[in-house]
Coordinates of C-alpha atoms in Angstrom, one line a residue:
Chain A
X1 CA 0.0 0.0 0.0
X2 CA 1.3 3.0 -1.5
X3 CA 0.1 5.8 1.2
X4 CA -1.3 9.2 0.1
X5 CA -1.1 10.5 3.5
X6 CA 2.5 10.0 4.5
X7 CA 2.9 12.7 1.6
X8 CA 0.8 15.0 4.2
X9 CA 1.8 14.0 7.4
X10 CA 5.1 15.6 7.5
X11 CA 3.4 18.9 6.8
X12 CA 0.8 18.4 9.6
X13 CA 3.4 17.4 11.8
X14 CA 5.7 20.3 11.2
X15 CA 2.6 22.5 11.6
X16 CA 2.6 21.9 14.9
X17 CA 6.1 22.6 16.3
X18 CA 6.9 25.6 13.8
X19 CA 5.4 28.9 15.1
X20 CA 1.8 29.8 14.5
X21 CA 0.1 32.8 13.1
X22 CA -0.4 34.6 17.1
X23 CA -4.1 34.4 16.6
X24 CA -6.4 32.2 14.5
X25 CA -10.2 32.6 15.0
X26 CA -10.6 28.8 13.6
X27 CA -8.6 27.8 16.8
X28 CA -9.7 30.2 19.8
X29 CA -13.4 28.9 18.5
X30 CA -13.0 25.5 19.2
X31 CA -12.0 26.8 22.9
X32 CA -15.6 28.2 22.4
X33 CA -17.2 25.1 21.3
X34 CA -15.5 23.3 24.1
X35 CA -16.9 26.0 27.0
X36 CA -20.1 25.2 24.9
X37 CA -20.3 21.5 25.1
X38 CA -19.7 22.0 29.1
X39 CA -22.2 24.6 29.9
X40 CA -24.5 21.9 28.4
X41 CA -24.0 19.7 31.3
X42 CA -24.0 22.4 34.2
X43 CA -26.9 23.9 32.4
X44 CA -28.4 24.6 36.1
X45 CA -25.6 26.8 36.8
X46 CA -26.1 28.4 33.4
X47 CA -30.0 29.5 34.1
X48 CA -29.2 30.9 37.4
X49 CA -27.6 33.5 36.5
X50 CA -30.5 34.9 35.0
X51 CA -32.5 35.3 38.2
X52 CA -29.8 38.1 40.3
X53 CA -29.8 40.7 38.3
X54 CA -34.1 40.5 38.3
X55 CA -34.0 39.6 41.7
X56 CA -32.0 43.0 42.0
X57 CA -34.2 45.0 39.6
X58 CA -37.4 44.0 41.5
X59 CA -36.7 44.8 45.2
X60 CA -34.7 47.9 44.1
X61 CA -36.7 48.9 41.4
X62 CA -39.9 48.4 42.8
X63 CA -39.5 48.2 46.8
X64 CA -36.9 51.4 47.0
X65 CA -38.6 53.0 44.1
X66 CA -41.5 53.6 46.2
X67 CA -39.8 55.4 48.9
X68 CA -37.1 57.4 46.6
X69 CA -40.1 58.4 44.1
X70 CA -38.6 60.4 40.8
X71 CA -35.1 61.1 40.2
X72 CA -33.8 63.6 38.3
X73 CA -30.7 62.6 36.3
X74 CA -27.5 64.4 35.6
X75 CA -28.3 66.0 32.2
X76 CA -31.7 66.9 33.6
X77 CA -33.8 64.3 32.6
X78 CA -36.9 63.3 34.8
X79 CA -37.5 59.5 35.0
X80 CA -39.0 56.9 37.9
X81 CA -36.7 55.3 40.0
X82 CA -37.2 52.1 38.3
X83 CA -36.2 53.6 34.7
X84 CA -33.3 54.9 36.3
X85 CA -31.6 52.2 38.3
X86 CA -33.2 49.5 35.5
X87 CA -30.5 50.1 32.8
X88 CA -27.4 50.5 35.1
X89 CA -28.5 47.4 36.2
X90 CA -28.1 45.5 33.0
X91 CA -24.3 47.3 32.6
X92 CA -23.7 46.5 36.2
X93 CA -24.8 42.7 35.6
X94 CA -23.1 42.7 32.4
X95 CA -19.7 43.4 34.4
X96 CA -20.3 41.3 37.2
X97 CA -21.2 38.3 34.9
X98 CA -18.3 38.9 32.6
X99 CA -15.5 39.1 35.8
X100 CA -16.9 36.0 37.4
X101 CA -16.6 34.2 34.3
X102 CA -13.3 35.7 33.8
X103 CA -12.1 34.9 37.3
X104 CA -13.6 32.4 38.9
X105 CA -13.9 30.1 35.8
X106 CA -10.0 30.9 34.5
X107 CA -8.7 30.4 37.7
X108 CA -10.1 27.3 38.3
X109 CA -9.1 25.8 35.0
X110 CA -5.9 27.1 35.1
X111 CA -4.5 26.3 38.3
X112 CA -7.1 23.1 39.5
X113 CA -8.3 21.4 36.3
X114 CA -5.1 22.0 34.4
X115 CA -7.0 22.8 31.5
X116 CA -4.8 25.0 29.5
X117 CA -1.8 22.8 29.7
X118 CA -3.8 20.4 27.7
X119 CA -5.2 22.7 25.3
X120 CA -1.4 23.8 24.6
X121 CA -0.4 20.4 23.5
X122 CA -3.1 21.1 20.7
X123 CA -2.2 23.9 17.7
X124 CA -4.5 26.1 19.8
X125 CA -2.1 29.1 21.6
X126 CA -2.5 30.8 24.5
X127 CA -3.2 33.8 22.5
X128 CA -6.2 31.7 20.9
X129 CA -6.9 30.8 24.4
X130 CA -7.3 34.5 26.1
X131 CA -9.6 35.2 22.9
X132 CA -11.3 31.9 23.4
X133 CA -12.4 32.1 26.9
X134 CA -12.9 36.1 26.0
X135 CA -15.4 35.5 23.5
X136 CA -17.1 32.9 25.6
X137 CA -17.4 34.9 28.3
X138 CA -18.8 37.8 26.1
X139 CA -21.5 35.2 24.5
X140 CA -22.9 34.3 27.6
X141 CA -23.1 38.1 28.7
X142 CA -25.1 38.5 25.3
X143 CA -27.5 35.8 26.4
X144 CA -28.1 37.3 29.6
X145 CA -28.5 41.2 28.6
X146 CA -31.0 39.9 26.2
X147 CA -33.2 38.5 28.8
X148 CA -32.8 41.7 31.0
X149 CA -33.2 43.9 28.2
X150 CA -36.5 41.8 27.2
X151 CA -38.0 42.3 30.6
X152 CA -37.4 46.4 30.6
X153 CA -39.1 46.3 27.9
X154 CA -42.3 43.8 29.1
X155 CA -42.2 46.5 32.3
X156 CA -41.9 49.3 30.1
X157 CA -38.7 50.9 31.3
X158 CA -37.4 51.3 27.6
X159 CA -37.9 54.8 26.4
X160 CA -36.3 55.2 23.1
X161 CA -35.1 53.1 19.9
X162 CA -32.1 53.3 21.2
X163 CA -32.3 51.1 23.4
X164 CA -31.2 48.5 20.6
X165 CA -27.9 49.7 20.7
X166 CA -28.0 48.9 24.5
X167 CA -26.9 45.4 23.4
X168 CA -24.1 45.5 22.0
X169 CA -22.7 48.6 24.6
X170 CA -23.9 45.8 27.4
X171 CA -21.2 43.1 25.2
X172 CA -19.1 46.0 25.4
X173 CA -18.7 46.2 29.2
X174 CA -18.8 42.5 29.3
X175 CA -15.8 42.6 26.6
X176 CA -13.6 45.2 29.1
X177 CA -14.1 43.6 32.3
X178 CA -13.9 39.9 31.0
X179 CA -10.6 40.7 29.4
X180 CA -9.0 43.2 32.7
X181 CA -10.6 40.0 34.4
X182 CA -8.7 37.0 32.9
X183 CA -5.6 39.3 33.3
X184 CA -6.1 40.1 36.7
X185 CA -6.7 35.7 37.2
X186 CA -3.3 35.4 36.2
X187 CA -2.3 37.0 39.6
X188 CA -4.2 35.6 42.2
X189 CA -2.7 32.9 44.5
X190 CA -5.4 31.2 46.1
X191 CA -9.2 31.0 46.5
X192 CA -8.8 33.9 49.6
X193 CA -7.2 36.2 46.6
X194 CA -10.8 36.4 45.2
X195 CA -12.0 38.8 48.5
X196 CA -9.6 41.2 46.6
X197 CA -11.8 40.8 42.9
X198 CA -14.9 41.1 45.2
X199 CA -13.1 44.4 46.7
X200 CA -12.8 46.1 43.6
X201 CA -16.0 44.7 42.2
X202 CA -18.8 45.8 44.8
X203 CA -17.8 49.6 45.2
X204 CA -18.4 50.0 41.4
X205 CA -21.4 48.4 42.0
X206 CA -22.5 50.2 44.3
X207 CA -20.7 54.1 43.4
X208 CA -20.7 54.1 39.6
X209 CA -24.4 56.2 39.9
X210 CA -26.0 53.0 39.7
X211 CA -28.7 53.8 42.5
X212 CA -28.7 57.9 42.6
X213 CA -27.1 60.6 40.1
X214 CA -23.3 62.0 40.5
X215 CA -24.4 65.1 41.4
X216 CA -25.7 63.4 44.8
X217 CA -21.5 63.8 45.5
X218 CA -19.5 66.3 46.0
X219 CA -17.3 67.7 43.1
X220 CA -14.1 65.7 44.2
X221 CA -16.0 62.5 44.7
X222 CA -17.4 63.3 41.3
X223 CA -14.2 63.5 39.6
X224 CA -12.9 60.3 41.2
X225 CA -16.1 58.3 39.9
X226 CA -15.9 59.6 36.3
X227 CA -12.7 58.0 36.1
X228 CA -14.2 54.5 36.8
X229 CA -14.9 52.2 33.8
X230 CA -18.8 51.3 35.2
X231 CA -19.7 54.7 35.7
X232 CA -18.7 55.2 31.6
X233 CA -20.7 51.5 30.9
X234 CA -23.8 53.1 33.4
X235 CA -23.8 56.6 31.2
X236 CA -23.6 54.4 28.0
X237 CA -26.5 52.1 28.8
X238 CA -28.7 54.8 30.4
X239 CA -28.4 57.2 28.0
X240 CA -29.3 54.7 25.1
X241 CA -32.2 53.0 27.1
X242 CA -33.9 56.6 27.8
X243 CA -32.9 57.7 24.2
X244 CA -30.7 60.4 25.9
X245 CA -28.0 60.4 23.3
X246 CA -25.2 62.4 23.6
X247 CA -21.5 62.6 21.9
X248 CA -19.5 61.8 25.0
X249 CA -21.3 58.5 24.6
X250 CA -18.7 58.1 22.1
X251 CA -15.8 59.0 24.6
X252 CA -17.9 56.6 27.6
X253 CA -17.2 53.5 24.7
X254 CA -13.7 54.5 23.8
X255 CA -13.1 54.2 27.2
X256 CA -14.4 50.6 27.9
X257 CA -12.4 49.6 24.5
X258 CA -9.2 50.4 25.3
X259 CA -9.5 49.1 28.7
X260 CA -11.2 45.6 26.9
X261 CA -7.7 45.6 24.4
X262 CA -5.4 46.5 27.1
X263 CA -6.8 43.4 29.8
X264 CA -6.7 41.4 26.7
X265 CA -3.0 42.2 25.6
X266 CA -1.6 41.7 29.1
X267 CA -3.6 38.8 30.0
X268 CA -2.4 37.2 26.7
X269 CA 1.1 37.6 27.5
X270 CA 0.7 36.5 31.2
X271 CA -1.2 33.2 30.4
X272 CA 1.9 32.7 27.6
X273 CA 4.3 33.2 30.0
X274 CA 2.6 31.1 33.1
X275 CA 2.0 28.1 30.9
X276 CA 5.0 27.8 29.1
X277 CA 7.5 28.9 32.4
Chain B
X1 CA -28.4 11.7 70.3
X2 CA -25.1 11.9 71.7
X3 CA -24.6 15.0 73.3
X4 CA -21.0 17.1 72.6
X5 CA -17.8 16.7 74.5
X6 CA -14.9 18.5 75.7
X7 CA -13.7 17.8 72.3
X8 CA -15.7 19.8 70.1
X9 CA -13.6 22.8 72.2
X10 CA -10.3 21.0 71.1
X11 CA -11.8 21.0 67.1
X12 CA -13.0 24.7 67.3
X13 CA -9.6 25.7 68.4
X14 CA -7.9 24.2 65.6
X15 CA -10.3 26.1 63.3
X16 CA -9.4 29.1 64.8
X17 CA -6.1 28.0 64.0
X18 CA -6.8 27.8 60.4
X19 CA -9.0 30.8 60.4
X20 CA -5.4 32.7 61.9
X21 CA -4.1 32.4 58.3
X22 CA -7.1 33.8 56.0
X23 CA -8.6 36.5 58.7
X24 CA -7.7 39.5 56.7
X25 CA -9.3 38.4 53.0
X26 CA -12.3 36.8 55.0
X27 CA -13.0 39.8 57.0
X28 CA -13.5 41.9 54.0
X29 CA -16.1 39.5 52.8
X30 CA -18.0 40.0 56.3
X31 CA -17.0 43.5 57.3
X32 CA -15.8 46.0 54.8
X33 CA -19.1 44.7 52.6
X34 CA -21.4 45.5 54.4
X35 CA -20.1 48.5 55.4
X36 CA -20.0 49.4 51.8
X37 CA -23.7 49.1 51.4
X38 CA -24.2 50.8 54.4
X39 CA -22.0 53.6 52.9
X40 CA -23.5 54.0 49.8
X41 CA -27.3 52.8 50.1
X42 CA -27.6 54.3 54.0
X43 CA -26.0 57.5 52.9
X44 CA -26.2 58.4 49.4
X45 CA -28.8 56.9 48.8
X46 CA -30.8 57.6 51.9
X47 CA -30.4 61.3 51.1
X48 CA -32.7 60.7 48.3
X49 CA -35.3 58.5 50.0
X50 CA -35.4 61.2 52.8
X51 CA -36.4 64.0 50.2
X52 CA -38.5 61.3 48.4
X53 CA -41.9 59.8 50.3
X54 CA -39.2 58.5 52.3
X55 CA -39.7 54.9 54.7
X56 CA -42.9 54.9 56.7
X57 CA -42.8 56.4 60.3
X58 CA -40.9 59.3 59.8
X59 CA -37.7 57.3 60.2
X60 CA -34.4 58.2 58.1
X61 CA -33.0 55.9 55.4
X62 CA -29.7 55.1 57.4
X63 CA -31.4 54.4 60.5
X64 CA -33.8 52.4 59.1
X65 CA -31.3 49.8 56.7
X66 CA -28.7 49.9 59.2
X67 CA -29.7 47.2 61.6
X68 CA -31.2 45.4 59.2
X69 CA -27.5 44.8 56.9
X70 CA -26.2 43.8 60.0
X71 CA -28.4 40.8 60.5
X72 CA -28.6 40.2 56.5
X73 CA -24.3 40.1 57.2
X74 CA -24.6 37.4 59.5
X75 CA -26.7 35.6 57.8
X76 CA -24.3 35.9 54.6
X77 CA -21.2 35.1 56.8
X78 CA -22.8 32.3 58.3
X79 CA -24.1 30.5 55.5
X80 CA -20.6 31.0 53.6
X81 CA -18.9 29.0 56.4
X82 CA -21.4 26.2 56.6
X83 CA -21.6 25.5 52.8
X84 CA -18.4 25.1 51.4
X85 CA -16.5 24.7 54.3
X86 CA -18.7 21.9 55.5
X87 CA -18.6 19.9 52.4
X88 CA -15.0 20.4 52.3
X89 CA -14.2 19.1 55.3
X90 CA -16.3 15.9 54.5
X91 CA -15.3 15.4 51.1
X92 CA -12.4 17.3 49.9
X93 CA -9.9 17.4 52.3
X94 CA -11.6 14.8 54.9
X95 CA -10.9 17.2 58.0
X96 CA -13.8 15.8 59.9
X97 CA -12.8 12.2 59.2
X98 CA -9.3 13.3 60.5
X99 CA -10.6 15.1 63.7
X100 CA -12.3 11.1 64.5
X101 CA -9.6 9.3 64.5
X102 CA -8.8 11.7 68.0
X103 CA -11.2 11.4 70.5
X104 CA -13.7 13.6 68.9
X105 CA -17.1 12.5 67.8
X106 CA -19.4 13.6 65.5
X107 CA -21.4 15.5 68.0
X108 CA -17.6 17.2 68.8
X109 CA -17.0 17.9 65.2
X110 CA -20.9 20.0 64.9
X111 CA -20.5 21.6 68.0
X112 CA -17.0 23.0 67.1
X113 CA -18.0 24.0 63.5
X114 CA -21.3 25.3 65.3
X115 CA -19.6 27.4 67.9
X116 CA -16.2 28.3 64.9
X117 CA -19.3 30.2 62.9
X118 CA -20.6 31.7 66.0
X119 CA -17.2 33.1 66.8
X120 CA -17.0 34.4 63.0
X121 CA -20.8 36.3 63.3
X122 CA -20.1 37.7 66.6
X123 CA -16.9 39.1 65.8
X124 CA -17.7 40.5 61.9
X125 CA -21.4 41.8 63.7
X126 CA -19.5 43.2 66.2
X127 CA -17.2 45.2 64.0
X128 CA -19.8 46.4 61.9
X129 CA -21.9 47.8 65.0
X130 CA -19.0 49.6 65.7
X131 CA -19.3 51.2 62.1
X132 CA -22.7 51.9 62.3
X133 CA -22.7 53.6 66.1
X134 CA -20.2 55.9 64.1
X135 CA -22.5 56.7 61.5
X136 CA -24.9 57.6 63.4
X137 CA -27.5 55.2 62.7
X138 CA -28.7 54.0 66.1
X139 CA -31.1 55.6 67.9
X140 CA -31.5 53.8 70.9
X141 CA -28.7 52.1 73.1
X142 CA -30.9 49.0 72.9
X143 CA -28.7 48.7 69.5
X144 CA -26.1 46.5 71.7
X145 CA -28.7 43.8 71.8
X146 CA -28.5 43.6 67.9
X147 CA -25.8 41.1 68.2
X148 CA -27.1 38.4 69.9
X149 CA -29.8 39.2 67.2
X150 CA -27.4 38.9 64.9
X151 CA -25.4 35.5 66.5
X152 CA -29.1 34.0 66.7
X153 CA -29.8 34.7 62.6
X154 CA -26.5 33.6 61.6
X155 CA -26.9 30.3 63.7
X156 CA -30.7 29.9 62.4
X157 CA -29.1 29.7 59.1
X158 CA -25.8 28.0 59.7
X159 CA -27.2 24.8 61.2
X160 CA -29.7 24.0 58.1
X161 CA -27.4 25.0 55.8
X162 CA -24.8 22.6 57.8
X163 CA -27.6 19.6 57.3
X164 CA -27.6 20.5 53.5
X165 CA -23.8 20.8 52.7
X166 CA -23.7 17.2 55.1
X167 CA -26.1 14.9 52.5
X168 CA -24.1 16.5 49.3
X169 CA -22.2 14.6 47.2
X170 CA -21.3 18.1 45.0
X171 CA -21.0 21.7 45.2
X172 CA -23.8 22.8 42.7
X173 CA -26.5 22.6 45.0
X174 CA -24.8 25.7 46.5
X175 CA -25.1 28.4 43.2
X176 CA -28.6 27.5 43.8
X177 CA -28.9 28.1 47.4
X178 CA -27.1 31.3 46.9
X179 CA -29.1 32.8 43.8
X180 CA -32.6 31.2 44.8
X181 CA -32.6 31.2 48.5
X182 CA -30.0 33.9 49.8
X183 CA -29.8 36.5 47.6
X184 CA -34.1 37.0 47.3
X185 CA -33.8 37.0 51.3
X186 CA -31.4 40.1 51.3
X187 CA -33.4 41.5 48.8
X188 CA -37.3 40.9 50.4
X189 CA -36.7 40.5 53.3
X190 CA -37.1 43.3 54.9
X191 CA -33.6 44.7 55.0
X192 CA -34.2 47.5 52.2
X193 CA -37.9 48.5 52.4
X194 CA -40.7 47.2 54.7
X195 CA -41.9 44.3 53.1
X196 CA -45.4 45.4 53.1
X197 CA -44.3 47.2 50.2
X198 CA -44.7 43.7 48.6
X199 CA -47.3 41.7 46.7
X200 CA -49.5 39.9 49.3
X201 CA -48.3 36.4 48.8
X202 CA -44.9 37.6 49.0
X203 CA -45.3 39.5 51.9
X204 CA -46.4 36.4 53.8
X205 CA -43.7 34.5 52.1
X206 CA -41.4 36.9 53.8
X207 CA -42.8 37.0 57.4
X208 CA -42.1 33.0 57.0
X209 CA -38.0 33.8 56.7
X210 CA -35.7 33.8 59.1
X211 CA -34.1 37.1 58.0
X212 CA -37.7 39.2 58.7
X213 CA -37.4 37.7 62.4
X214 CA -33.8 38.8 62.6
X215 CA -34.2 41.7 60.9
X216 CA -37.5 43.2 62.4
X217 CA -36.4 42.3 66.1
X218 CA -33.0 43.8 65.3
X219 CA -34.4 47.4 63.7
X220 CA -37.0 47.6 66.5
X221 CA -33.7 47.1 69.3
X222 CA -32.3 49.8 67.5
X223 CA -35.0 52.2 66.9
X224 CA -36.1 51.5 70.2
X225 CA -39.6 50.5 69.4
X226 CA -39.3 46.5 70.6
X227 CA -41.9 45.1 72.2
X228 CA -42.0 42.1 74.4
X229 CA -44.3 40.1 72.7
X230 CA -43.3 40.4 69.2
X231 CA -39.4 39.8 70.4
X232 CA -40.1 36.3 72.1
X233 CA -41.7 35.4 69.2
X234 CA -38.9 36.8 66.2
X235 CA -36.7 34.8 69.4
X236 CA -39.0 31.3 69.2
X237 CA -38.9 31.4 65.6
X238 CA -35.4 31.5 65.0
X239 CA -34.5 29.1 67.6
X240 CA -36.9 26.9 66.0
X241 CA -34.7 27.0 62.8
X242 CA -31.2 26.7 64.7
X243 CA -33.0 23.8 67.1
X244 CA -34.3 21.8 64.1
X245 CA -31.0 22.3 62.1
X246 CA -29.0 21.4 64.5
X247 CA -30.8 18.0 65.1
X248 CA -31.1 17.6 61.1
X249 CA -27.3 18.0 60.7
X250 CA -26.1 15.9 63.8
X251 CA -28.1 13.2 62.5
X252 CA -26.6 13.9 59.0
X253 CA -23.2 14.2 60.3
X254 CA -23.9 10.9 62.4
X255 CA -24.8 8.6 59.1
X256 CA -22.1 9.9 57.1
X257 CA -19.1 9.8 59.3
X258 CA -19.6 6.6 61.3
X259 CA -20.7 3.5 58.7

C-alpha cells in the first residue's frame, strides 16, 4: 500500500512545532465550542444567572422605588426610579457576569483542572486561548442582557429606539471587564485572593451612579467616579435605554475599549508566560 | 443523640487556627461589605429617599437599613462557612474524618463548627456595629442587643445550611442556594424596604424567613420600638430553625461519618 497521506503528514506534523500565526479565529473557536459542550451539562448553573440581576431590579426597582419616588438625572432628565436604576443594572450585571466568568472560571481551570496545559499540546495558543475564553465569556453576557433587556421592555422601562444599541454597549462592558478580568486571574494565589476581585468589584457596583445621580456627590468625589470604567458603561446604557444620546457617549465607549484591548494584551502575554515557564 | 464533648472545644480551636491564616481576606467579605452598602445605600442613597416619600414612620433611610445589613451580614457570613466549608471538610480534604480518629465525635465535630461560625458572626457583627454607632445610625442604646440578634440569625441559618452541605455529594447545590434562597432574602426580606411594600403572597412568604425575624427584632432594638411580645416570638422562631438544624445535621453528620 502506497500511502497518500504520508505525503501530508510531514506537513501536519511540522505545523505543529513551527510557530503559528499569534491568533487564529478557527482555533480560539473551538476553545468556544469546548466552553459550549460543558455549559450543556452544568446547564443549572447556566439559568441561574438569570434570576440576580431581576432579583435585583425588582426589590430595588420596585420596593426602594417607592420610597425614593422620581429622580432627576445628571443631564436633567426626569425618570422613575425604576427607569433609572433599570438600565445600570443590565451594565452592572453585564460586568459582574463577565468578571466571574473571567475569574472564577480561569482560575479554576488554570490552576485546578489544568485545562490549558492540555489545550497547549493542541495547535491552539494561548493567544487563541485569552480570545477563546474572551469570546465565551462575552457570548454568555449576550445571552443574559438579552433576557434583561426583554424584561425592561415587558415592564416598560425602555424609552427610546435606542435602546437597541444597549446590546451591544452591554457586550461591550462584558468585553472590558472579562478581558481586565482574565488578566487580573493570572495573579491571584489562592481561593482567599478572590475577597480582593470582590473588593474592587462591589464599590463600582455600588458608586458608579448606579442607585442615585453623580451630582448626589461632592465635586471631588465626582471626579474620582468619572474615572471609573462602570460609571462610563452606566452613562452608555442609560443614556441609550432613555434615548438620551449624547457625543460623549462616544468618549464613555472609547473608554471601555481600550481598557477591553489592554486586559486582553496583558492577560495574553501573562497566560503565555505562566503556561510555558 | 449523643450530646458534645470536651472535644468539640479541642476542634474549634484548631479552626481558629486555620481561620489565623485567611482573617484578613475573609474579614472583607463579612466587614468592609457591608459597610459598603451601608456607605453607599444608607447614605447616598438615603439622602434621596429622605427627600422622596421616604420609609414609613418618619424614620431616616440610614437608620432604618442599618440594623437590618447587620443581621442580613450574618446571615451571609454564616451561611458561607457552613456551605463550602462543611462539604469540604467531609469530602475534599476529609478534615472531619481526621478530627475522628482523636477522641472527637461527630457530635464534637458539629459543636465546634457550630460554635467556629458563632465566633466568625459575633466578631464581623461586632465590627460592623462599631461602624454603624459611628454613622450615626442607632437611635437607641438597645442597638447592643443587635448582636445576639445577629449570633441567633447567623446560627438559624448556619445549622440548616450545615444539614444541606452534610447529604451532598457536590458543590452545585450551592449556586442554587445562593441565587434562589440567599440572595431573594437580602433583597425581600425586609432589610431594604418594609416588606409590606410587597405583593401579598410575597409579603407572607417573607414573614415566613428567618431574616424578617432577625431583621424586624434587630431594627425595633435599635429604633427602640421593641416590644415584648413580638421579640419572644422573632426569638421562638429563630431558635426553632437553629433547634431543628441542628438536630437535622447531627443526625446527618452521624450517618455519614460513622458506617
Amino acid at each position: 500500500m502506497t500511502g497518500v497521506p504520508t505525503a501530508t503528514r510531514p506537513v501536519s506534523l511540522l505545523l505543529r512545532v513551527v510557530p503559528l500565526y499569534p491568533v487564529s479565529a478557527r482555533r480560539a473557536g473551538q476553545l468556544v465550542y469546548r466552553n459550549l459542550l460543558v455549559a450543556r451539562r452544568s446547564w443549572l448553573v447556566f439559568v441561574s444567572g438569570f434570576a440576580e440581576p431581576f432579583f435585583y431590579l425588582f426589590s430595588i426597582g420596585v420596593g426602594i422605588g417607592a420610597l425614593v419616588g422620581d429622580v432627576v438625572t445628571d443631564t436633567g432628565t426626569a425618570l422613575t426610579y425604576q427607569e433609572f436604576v433599570a438600565p445600570a443594572l443590565l451594565a452592572s450585571a453585564a460586568m459582574n457576569g463577565a468578571v466571574y466568568d473571567a475569574v472564577f472560571n480561569l482560575f479554576f481551570k488554570l490552576r485546578y483542572a489544568k485545562l490549558y496545559d492540555a489545550v497547549l499540546a493542541t495547535p491552539v495558543s494561548a493567544a487563541d486561548a485569552a480570545v477563546g475564553e474572551t469570546v465565551w465569556a462575552l457570548l454568555r453576557g449576550a445571552v443574559y442582557s438579552t433576557a434583561f433587556l426583554l424584561v425592561m421592555l415587558a415592564m416598560g422601562l425602555v424609552g427610546s429606539w435606542w435602546a437597541l444599541l444597549a446590546l451591544p454597549a452591554a457586550v461591550l462592558i462584558g468585553f472590558a471587564f472579562a478581558a481586565v478580568g482574565l488578566a487580573a486571574s493570572t495573579f491571584l494565589r489562592g481561593w482567599q485572593d478572590f475577597e480582593f476581585v470582590q473588593v474592587a468589584i462591589l464599590p463600582l457596583f455600588l458608586f458608579s451612579t448606579t442607585f442615585y445621580p453623580l451630582s448626589t456627590y461632592p465635586r471631588p468625589l465626582q471626579l474620582l467616579v468619572e474615572c471609573t470604567p462602570l460609571y462610563h458603561g452606566i452613562e452608555l446604557v442609560r443614556g441609550l435605554v432613555t434615548g438620551d444620546v449624547r457625543w460623549a457617549l462616544l468618549g464613555s465607549a472609547a473608554y471601555l475599549a481600550v481598557m477591553g484591548l489592554a486586559g486582553l494584551a496583558l492577560g495574553a502575554r501573562r497566560l503565555q508566560r505562566l503556561l510555558l515557564a | 443523640m449523643a450530646l458534645p464533648g470536651p472535644a468539640a472545644t479541642s476542634f474549634f480551636v484548631q479552626r481558629l487556627t486555620a481561620h489565623r491564616h485567611f482573617w484578613r481576606s475573609s474579614a472583607i467579605g463579612s466587614v468592609l461589605e457591608p459597610v459598603l452598602f451601608l456607605a453607599a445605600m444608607g447614605l447616598t442613597l438615603g439622602g434621596l429617599v429622605d427627600r422622596g416619600p421616604g420609609v414609613p414612620g418618619g424614620v431616616g433611610y440610614l437608620a432604618f437599613l442599618a440594623p437590618g445589613l447587620l443581621v442580613a451580614a450574618a446571615m451571609q457570613t454564616a451561611t458561607g462557612e457552613s456551605s463550602y466549608p462543611v462539604l469540604g471538610a467531609l469530602k475534599w480534604d476529609r478534615l472531619y474524618e481526621a478530627v475522628l480518629a482523636t477522641p472527637a465525635r461527630p457530635a464534637d465535630v458539629l459543636a465546634g463548627h457550630l460554635l467556629y461560625v458563632a465566633f466568625r458572626v459575633t466578631t464581623s457583627a461586632a465590627a460592623f456595629l462599631v461602624v454603624l454607632v459611628l454613622f450615626g445610625a442607632a437611635a437607641s442604646p438597645l442597638v447592643v442587643l443587635a448582636l445576639p440578634v445577629a449570633l441567633l440569625t447567623g446560627l438559624a441559618f448556619a445549622a440548616p445550611v450545615s444539614a444541606m452541605a452534610a447529604r451532598l455529594e457536590e458543590d452545585a447545590a450551592f449556586a442554587a442556594l445562593q441565587r434562589f434562597l440567599i440572595v431573594p432574602m437580602f433583597l425581600f426580606s425586609g432589610t431594604f424596604f418594609p416588606v409590606t411594600q410587597l405583593p401579598v403572597v410575597l409579603e407572607w412568604t417573607a414573614y415566613a424567613t428567618p431574616l424578617w425575624h432577625g431583621v424586624a427584632l434587630a431594627r425595633d432594638l435599635a429604633l427602640g420600638t421593641a416590644e415584648a411580645g413580638s421579640a419572644l416570638l422573632h426569638v421562638g422562631y429563630l431558635a426553632l430553625w437553629t433547634a431543628a438544624g441542628t438536630w437535622l445535621a447531627a443526625r446527618t453528620l452521624q450517618r455519614r461519618l460513622v458506617r
